[in-house]
Short mmCIF file of C-alpha atoms in Angstrom, two decimals:
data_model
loop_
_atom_site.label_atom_id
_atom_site.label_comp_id
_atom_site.label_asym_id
_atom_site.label_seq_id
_atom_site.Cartn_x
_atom_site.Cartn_y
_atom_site.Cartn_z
CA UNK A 1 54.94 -13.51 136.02
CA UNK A 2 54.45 -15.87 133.14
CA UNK A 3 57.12 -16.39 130.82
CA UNK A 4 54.77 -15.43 127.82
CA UNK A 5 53.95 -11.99 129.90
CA UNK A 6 57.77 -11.46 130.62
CA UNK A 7 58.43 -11.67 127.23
CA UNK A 8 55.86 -9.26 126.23
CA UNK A 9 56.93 -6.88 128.69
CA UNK A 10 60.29 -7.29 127.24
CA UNK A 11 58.92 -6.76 123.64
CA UNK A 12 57.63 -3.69 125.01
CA UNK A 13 60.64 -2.27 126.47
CA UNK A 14 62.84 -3.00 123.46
CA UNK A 15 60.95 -0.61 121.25
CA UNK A 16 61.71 2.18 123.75
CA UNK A 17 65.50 1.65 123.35
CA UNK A 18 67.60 2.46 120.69
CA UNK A 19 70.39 0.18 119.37
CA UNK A 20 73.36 0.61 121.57
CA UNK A 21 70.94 0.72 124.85
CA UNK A 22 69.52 -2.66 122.91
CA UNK A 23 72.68 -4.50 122.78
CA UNK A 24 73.27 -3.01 126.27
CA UNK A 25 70.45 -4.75 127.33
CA UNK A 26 70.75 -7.99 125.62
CA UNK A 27 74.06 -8.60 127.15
CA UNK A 28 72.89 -7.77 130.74
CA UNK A 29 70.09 -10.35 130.08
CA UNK A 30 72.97 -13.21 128.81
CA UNK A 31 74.36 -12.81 131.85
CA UNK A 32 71.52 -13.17 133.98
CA UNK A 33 70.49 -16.36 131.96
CA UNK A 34 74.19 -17.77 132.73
CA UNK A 35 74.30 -16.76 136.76
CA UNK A 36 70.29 -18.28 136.84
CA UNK A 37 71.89 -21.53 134.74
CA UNK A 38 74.98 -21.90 137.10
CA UNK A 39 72.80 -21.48 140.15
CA UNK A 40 70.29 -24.59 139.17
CA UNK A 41 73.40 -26.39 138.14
CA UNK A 42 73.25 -26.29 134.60
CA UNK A 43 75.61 -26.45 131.74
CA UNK A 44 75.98 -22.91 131.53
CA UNK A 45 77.56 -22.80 127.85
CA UNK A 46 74.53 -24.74 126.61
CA UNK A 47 71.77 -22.22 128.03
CA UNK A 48 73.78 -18.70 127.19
CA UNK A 49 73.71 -20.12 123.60
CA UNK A 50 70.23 -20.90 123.78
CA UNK A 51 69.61 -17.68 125.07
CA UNK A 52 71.86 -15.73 122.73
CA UNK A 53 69.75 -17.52 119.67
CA UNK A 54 66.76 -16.48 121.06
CA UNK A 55 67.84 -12.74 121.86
CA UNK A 56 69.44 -12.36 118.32
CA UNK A 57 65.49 -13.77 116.82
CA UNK A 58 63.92 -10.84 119.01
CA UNK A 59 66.32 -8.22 118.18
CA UNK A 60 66.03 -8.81 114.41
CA UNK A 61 62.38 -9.18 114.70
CA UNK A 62 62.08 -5.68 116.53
CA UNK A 63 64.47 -3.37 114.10
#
């Protein structure tokens, strides 16, 4: 899956949620960004912030 579908299928998900499930969400995919980070050995601080940035620009963009 390309990252441009995965995001679109994400997109698509979100709208089915409401805000709690959302955050709920969100968080579960921070984490999975940090354990994917840590596993190739990356500064894992650096990419949940990156990833954090870039969930709070999709969840403002979708409400």
């Amino acid at each position: 899956m390309t990252t441009k579908t995965l995001i679109n299928n994400i997109e698509t998900l979100s709208v089915t949620l409401n805000e709690g499930q959302l955050i709920q969400f969100l968080d579960i995919m921070d984490a999975m960004a940090a354990l994917l980070a840590q596993a190739q050995g990356q500064d894992v601080a650096k990419q949940v912030q990156n990833y954090a940035e870039f969930s709070a620009i999709q969840a403002a963009g979708i409400h």
